[in-house]
Coordinates of C-alpha atoms in Angstrom, one line a residue:
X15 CA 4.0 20.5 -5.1
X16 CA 2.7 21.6 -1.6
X17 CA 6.1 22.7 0.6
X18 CA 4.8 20.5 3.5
X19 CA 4.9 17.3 1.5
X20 CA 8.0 18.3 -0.6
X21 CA 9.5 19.0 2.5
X22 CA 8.4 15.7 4.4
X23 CA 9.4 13.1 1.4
X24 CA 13.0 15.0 1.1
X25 CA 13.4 14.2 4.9
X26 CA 11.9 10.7 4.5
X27 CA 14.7 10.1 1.3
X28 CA 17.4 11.9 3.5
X29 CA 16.9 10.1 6.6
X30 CA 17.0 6.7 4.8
X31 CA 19.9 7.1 2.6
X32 CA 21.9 8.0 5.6
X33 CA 20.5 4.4 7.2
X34 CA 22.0 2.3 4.4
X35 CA 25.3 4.2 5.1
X36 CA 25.3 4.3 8.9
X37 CA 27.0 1.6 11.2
X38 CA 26.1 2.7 14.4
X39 CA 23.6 1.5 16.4
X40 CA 23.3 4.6 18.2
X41 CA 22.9 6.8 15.4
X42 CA 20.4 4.1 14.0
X43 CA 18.1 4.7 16.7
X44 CA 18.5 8.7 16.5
X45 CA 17.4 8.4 12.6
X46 CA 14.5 6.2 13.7
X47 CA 13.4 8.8 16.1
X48 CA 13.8 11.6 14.0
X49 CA 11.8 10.1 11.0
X50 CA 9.1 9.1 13.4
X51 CA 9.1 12.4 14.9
X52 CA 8.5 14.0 11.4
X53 CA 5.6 11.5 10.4
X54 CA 4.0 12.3 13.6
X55 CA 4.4 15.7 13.1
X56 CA 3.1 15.2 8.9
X57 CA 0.2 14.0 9.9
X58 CA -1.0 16.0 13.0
X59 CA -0.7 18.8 10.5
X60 CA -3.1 16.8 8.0
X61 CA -5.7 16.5 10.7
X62 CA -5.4 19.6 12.7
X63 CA -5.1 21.6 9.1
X64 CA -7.8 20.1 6.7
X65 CA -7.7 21.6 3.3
X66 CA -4.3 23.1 3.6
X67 CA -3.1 20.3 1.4
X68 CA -5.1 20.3 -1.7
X69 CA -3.1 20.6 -5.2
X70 CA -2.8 18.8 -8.3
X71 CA -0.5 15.7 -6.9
X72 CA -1.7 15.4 -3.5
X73 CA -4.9 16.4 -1.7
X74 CA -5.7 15.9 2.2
X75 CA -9.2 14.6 2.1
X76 CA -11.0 12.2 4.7
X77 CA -9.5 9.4 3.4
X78 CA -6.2 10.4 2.7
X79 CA -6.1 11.8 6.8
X80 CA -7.9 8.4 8.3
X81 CA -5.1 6.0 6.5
X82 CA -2.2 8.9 7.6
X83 CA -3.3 8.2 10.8
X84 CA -3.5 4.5 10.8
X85 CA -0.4 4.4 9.2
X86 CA 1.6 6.5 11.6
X87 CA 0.2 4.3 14.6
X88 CA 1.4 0.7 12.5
X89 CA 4.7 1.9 11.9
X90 CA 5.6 3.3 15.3
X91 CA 4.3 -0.2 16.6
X92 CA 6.8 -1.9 14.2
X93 CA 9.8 0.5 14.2
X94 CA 9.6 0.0 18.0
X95 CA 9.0 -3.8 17.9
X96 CA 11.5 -4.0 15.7
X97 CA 14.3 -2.9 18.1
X98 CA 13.6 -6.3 20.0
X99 CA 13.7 -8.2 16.7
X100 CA 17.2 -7.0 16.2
X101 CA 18.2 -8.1 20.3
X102 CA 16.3 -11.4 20.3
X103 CA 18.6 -12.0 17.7
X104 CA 16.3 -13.6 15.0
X105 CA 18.2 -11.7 12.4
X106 CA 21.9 -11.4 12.1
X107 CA 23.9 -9.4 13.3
X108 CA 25.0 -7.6 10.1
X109 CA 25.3 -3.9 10.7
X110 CA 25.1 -3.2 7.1
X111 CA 21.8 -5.3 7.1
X112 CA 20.2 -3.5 9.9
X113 CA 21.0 -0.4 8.3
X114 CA 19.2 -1.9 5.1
X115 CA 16.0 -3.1 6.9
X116 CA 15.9 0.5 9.0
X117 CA 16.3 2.5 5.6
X118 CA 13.9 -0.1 3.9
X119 CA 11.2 0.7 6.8
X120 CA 11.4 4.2 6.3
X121 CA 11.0 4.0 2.7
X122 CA 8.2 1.8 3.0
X123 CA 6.2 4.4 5.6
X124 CA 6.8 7.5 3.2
X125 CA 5.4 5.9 0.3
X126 CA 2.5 4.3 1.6
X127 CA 1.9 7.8 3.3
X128 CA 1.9 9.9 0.3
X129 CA 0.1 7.3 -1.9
X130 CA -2.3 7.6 0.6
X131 CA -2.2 11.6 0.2
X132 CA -2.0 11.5 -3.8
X133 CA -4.8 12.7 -5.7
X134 CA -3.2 12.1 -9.6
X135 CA -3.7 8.8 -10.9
X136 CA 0.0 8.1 -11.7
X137 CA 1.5 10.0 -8.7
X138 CA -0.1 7.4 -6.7
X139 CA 1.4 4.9 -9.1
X140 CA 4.6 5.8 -8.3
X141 CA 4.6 5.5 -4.2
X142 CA 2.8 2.3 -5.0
X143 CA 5.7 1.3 -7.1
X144 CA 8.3 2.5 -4.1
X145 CA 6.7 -0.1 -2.0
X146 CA 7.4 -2.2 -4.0
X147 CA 11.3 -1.8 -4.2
X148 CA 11.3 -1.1 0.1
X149 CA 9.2 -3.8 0.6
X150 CA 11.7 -6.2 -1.2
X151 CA 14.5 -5.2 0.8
X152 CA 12.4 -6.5 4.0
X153 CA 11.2 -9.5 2.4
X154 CA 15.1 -10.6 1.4
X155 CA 16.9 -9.6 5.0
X156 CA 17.3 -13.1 5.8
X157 CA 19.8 -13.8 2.9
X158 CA 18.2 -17.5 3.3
X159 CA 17.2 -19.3 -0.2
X160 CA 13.2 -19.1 0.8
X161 CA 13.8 -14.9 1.1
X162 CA 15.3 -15.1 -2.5
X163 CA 12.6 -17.0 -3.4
X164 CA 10.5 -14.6 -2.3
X165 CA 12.0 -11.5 -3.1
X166 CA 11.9 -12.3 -6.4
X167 CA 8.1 -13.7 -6.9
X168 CA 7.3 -10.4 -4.7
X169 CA 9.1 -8.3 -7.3
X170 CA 8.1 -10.1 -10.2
X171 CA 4.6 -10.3 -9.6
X172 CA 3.9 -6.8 -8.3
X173 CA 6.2 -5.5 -11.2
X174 CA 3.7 -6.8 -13.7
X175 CA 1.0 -6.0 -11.8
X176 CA 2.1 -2.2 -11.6
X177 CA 2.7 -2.6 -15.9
X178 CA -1.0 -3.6 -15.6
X179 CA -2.2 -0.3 -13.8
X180 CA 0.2 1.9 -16.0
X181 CA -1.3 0.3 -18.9
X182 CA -4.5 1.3 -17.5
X183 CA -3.1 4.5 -17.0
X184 CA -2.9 5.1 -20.6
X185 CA -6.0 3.2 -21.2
X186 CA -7.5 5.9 -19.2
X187 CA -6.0 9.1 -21.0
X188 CA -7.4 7.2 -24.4
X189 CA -10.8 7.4 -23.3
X190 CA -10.2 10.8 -22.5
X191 CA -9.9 12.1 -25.6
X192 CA -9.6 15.6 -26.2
X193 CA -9.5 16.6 -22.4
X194 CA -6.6 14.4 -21.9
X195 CA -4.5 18.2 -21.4
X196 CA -6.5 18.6 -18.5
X197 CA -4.8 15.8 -16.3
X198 CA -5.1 12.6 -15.0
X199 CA -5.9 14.2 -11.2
X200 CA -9.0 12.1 -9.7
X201 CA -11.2 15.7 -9.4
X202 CA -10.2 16.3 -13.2
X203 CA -11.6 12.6 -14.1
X204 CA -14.9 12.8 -11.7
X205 CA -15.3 16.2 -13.0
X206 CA -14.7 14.8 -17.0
X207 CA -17.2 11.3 -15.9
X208 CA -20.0 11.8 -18.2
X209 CA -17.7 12.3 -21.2
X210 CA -14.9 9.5 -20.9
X211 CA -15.2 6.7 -23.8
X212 CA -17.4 3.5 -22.0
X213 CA -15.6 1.0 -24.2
X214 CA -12.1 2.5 -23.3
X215 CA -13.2 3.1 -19.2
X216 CA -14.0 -0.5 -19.3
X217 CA -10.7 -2.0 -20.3
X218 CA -9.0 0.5 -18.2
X219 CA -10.4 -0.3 -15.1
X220 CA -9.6 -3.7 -15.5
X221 CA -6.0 -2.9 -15.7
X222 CA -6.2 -0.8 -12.5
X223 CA -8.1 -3.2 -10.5
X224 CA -6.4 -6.4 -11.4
X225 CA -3.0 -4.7 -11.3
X226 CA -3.5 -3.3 -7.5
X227 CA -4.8 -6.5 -6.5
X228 CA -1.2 -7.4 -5.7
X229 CA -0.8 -5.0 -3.7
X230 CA -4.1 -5.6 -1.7
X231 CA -3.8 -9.3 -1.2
X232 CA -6.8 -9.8 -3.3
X233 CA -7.6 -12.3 -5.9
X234 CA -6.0 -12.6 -8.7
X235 CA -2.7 -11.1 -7.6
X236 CA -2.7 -12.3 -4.3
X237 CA -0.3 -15.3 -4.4
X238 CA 3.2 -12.5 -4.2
X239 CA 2.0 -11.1 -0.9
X240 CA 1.7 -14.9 1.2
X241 CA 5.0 -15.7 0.5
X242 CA 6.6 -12.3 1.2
X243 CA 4.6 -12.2 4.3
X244 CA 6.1 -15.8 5.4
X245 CA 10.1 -14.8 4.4
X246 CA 9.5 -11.3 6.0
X247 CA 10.7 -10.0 9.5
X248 CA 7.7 -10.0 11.7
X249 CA 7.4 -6.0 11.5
X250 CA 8.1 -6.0 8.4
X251 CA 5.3 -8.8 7.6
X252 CA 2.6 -6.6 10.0
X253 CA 3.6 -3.9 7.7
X254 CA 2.6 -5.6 4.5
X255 CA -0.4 -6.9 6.2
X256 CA -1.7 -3.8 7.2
X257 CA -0.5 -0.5 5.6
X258 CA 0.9 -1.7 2.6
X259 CA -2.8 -3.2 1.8
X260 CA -4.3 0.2 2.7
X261 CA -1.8 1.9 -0.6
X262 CA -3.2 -0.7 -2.8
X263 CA -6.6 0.0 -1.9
X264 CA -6.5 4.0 -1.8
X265 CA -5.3 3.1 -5.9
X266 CA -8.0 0.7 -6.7
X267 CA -10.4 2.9 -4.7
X268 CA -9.9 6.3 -6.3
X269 CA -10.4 5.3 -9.5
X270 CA -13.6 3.2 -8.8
X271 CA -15.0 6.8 -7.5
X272 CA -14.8 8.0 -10.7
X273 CA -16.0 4.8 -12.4
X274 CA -19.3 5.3 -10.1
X275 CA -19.9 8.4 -12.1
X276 CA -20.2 6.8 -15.5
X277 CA -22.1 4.3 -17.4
X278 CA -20.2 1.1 -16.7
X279 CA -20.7 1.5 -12.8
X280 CA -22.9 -1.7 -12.7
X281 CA -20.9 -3.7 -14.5
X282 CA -18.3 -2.4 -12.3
X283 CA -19.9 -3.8 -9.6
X284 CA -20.3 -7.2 -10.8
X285 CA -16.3 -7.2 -11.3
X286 CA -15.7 -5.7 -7.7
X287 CA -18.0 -8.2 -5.9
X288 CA -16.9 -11.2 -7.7
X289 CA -13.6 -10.6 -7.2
X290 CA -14.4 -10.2 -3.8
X291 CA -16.1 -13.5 -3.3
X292 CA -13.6 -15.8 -5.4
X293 CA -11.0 -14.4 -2.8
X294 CA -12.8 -15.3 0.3
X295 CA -13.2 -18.7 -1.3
X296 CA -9.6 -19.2 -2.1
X297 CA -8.4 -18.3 1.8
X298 CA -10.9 -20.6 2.8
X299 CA -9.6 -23.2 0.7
X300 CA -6.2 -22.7 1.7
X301 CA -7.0 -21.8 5.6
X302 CA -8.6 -25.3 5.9
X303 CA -5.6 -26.9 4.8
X304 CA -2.8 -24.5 5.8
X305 CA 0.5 -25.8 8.6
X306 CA 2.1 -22.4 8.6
X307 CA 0.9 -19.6 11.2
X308 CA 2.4 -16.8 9.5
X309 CA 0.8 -18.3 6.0
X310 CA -2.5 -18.9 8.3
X311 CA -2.6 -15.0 8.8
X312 CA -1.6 -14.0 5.5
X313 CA -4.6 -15.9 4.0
X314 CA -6.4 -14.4 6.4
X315 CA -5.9 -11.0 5.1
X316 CA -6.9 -11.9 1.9
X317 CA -10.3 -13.3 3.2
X318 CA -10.9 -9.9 4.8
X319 CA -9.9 -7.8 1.9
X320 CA -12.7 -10.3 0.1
X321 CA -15.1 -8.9 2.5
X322 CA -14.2 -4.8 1.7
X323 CA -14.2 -5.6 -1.4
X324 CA -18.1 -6.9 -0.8
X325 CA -19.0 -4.0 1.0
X326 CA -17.9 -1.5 -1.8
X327 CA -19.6 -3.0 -4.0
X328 CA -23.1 -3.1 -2.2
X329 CA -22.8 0.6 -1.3
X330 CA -24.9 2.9 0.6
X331 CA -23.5 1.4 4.4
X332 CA -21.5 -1.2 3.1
X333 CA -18.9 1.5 1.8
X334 CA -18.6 3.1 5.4
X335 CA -18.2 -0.4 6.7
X336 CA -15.7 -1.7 4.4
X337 CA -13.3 1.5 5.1
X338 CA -14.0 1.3 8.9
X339 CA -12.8 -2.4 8.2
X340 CA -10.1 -1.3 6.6
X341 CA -8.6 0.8 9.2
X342 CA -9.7 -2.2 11.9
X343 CA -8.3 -5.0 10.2
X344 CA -5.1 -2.7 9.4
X345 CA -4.2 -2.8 13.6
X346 CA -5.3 -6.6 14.1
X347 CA -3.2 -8.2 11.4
X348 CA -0.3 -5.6 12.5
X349 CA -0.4 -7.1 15.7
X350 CA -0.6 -11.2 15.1
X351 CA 2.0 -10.6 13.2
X352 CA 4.1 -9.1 15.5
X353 CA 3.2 -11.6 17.8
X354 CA 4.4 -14.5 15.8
X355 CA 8.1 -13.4 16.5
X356 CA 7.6 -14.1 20.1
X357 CA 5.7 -17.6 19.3
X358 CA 9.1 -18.1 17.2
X359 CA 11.5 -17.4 19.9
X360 CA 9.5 -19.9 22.1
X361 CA 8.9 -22.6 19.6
X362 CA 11.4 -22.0 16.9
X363 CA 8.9 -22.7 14.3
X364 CA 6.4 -21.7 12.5
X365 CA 5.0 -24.4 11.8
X366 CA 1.1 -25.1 13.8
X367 CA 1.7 -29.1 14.9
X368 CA 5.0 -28.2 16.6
X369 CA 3.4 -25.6 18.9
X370 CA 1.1 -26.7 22.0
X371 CA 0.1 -25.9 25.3
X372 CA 1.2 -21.8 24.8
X373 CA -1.2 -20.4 27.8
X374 CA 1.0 -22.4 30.2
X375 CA 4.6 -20.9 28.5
X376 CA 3.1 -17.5 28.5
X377 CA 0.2 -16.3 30.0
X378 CA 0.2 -12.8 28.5
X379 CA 0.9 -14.3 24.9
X380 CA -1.9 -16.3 25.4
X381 CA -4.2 -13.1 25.9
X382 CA -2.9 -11.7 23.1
X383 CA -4.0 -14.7 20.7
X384 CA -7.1 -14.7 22.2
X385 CA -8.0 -11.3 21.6
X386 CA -6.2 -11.6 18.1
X387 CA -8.4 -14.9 17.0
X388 CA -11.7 -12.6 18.2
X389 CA -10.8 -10.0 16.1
X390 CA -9.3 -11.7 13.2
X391 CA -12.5 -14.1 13.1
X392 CA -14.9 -11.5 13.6
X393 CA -16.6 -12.5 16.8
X394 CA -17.6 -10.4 19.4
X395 CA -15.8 -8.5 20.7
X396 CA -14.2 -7.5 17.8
X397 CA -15.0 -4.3 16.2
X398 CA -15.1 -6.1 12.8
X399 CA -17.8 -8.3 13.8
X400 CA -19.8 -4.9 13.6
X401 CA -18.5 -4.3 10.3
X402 CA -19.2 -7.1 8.7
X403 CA -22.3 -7.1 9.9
X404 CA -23.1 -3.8 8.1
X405 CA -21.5 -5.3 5.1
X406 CA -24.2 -8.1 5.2
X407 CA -27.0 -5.5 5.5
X408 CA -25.4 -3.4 2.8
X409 CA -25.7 -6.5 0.5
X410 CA -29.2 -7.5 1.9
X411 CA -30.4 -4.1 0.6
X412 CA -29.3 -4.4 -2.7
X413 CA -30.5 -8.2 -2.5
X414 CA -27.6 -10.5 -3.4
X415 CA -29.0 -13.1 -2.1
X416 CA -26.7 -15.5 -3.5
X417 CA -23.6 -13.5 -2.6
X418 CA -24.9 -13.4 0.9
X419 CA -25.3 -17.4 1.2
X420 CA -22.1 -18.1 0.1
X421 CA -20.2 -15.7 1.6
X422 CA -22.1 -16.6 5.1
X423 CA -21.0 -20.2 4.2
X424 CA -17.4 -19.6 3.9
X425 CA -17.0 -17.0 7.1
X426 CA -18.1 -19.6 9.3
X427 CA -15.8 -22.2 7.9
X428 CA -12.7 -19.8 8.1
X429 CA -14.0 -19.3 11.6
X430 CA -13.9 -22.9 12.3
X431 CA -10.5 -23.2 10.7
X432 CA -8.5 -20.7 12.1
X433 CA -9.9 -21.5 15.8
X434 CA -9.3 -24.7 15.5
X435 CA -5.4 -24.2 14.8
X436 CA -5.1 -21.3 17.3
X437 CA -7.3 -22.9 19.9
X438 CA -4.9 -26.0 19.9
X439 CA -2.0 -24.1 19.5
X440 CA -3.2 -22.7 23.3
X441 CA -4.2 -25.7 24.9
X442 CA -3.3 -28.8 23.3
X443 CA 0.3 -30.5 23.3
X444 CA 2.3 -30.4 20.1
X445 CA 1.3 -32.8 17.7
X446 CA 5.0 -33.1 16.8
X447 CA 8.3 -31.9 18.0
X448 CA 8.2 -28.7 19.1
X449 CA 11.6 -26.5 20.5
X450 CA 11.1 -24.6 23.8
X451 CA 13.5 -22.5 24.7
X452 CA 14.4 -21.6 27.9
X453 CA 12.2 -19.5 30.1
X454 CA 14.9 -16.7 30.3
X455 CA 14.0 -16.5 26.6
X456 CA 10.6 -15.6 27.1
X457 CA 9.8 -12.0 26.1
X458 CA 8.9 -9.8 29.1
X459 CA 5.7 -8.7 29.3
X460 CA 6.5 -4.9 28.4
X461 CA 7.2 -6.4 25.2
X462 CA 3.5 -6.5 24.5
X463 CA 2.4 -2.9 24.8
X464 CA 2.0 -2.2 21.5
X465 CA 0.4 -5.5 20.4
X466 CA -2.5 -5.1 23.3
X467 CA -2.6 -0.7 22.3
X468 CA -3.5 -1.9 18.5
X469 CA -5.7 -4.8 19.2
X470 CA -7.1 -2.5 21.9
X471 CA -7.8 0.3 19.1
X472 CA -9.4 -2.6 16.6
X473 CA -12.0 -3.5 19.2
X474 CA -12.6 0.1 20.2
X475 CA -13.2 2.1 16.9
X476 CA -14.9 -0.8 15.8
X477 CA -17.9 -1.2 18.8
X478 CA -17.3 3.1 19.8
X479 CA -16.3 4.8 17.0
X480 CA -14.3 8.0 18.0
X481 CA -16.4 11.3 16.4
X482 CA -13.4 12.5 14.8
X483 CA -12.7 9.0 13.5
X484 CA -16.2 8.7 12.4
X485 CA -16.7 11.9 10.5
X486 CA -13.5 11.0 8.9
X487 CA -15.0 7.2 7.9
X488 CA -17.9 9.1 6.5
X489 CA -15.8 11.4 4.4
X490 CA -13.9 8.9 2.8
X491 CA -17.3 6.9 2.3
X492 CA -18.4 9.8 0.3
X493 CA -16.1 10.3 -2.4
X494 CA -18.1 7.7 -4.3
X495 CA -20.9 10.7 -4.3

């Protein structure tokens, strides 16, 4: 194993067992700083130093360094928001429990960050599996019956889920016959393409896909990740919504690359893009009908997750788009979320009909759901209205007509769905009875920095694509070469 990443996942696994047994708050934030120092540092060495990580487990490539990077920017976002979770007082007061949720963060950021970096099938399996465990910590810091709840459909299904991609895993080695001894590294299977067993390939990479559609909020798996997003913290929910996605996708994604170098790529495709358009269906379905705003954006992550899935399917642009998407997405949904804490402390709900009239409670939250419905909806100015764009004329050029009319269909209707909840939510009283607290409550507007920097970065990369960023999109876009 490569002595930078050895060294950085011992630090990561030090620094969080020492959370779960600290009980001061001043050491806390020292052991925050400290981890967040290191993944800063981890991956300014990936970017600066391309190709000095490249071994059988892990392997800096484009797309291992673009999600690094997004994922470093997410969590110092919600490790520092999560300081005014803690003083706002929306959790308790438990020592031991904000010990937990601090040790269960930095978990959660190491894994994602090396199954991001992992270029072996079932090494990327495992940090996809750690999630798992950190991420139930997070969802259950409440101790309230609904976090039990939960925690333990979270666990359950992503634990079966993960049984389906190690099944797969196996699958895969089957139809590797003899060259099995080689390895199950992703430049080992590319390389071995031409010779793996169809039949075998075929059943395996239904295992895979289905199994890491838990993770990515995609259909059929997706139902684990809406409820864990509602019972979580609100940076620990932007978390799941954002870089915990990204993991599932780097697995599914990987392993489709070397499925486009064999015979069942077509029919591959078929899977990948229906899958795709059932689960923009079922968040419309659900987003027309839906009372809850964390649920609203939970579903709303699986619509846009519909959409990537779309573009990597088309191919040619489409697979640039949907990764550029990915990363866009990643900082929008990061910050909603972490906005929905502050719409808590206001209303105390989360419920849509008891929240009205929120530009005239707080003028900079206001700007912030504005700029958040843009992106989230894909309307200009929103760097994902680009994107999907160039996912339409990815599918255009490989004329899926049908695909493209009911996909069309269903955008505009989540449009109309989720501006008219937000919209009223802004401007129109409370259907019902709403709690406001009082105005010394109100988070200051400093609070906000991070929520405008990341909605700020989604508009930007997405309308003027930083070079760097770019090449990096491009990269990532050609692995399925």
């Amino acid at each position: 194993m490569n002595t930078i990443i050895l060294s950085y996942l011992i630090l990561s696994l030090l620094l969080s067992g020492l959370h779960l047994i600290n009980k001061n708050s001043l050491v806390c934030r020292i052991l925050v700083a400290t981890f967040l120092l290191a993944q800063v540092a981890m991956t300014a060495y990936i970017a600066l130093f391309p190709g000095h990580i490249d071994d059988a487990y892990f392997r800096a490539d484009g797309l291992a360094t673009l999600l690094c990077i997004v994922t470093t920017i997410v969590a110092a976002a919600s490790l520092s928001h999560s300081r005014r979770y803690i003083i706002g007082k929306e959790i308790t007061d438990d020592n031991t429990v904000r010990s937990q949720y601090y040790g269960a963060m930095t978990a959660l950021t190491m894994a994602v960050t090396l199954a991001s970096l992992s270029s072996h099938l079932a090494v990327t399996w495992i940090f996809v599996e750690i999630t798992t465990l950190s991420a139930s910590a997070l969802i259950f810091y409440r101790r309230t019956k609904n976090c039990i709840e939960a925690t333990w459909k979270y666990v359950f299904v992503c634990s079966v889920s993960l049984v389906f991609v190690y099944v797969g895993i196996l699958l895969t080695s089957i139809s590797m016959g003899r060259e099995v001894e080689a390895g199950l590294s992703f430049a080992t299977l590319k390389d071995l393409a031409a010779s793996l067993d169809p039949f075998w390939l075929q059943i395996a990479f239904i295992f895979i896909f289905v199994g890491y559609t838990a993770k990515m909020g995609l259909a059929p798996m997706f139902t684990a990740g809406i409820d864990a997003k509602d019972a979580a913290p609100t940076p620990a929910s932007a978390m799941l919504s954002s870089i915990v996605m990204n993991a599932g996708f780097v697995g599914f994604f990987r392993f489709y690359a070397v499925v486009a170098h064999t015979s069942i790529y077509h029919w591959a495709q078929m899977v990948v893009v229906t899958t795709g358009v059932l689960s923009i269906f079922i968040a419309t379905v659900y987003l027309v009908k839906v009372h809850n705003i964390k649920r609203l954006f939970a579903y709303s992550s699986v619509e846009h997750i519909g959409v990537i899935m779309l573009g990597v399917a088309a191919g040619g642009v489409g697979v640039y788009a949907a990764i550029l998407h990915l990363v866009l997405h990643s900082f929008a949904k990061a910050a909603i979320f972490m906005h929905v804490g502050e719409l808590f402390r206001i209303f105390g709900t989360k419920e849509l009909a008891n929240m009205g009239r929120y530009i005239n409670k707080s003028g900079t939250g206001a700007v912030i759901v504005i700029l958040g419905l843009l992106c989230i909806t894909a309307m200009p100015p929103s760097g994902m209205f680009m994107t999907e764009l160039m996912v339409i004329k990815s599918l255009i050029d490989v004329k899926w007509w049908v695909v493209i009319a009911i996909a069309l269909i269903l955008l505009c209707t989540i449009v109309w769905a989720i501006s008219k909840d937000l919209l009223s939510m802004l401007f129109l009283p409370a259907e019902g009875r709403y709690l406001v607290k009082e105005p010394s409550h109100y988070f200051p507007a400093y609070e906000s920095v991070w929520q405008f920097i990341l909605l700020g970065l989604s508009i930007w990369w997405g309308l003027w694509t930083p070079q760097c960023i770019s090449e990096l999109i491009k990269a990532s876009a050609a692995i399925l070469n």
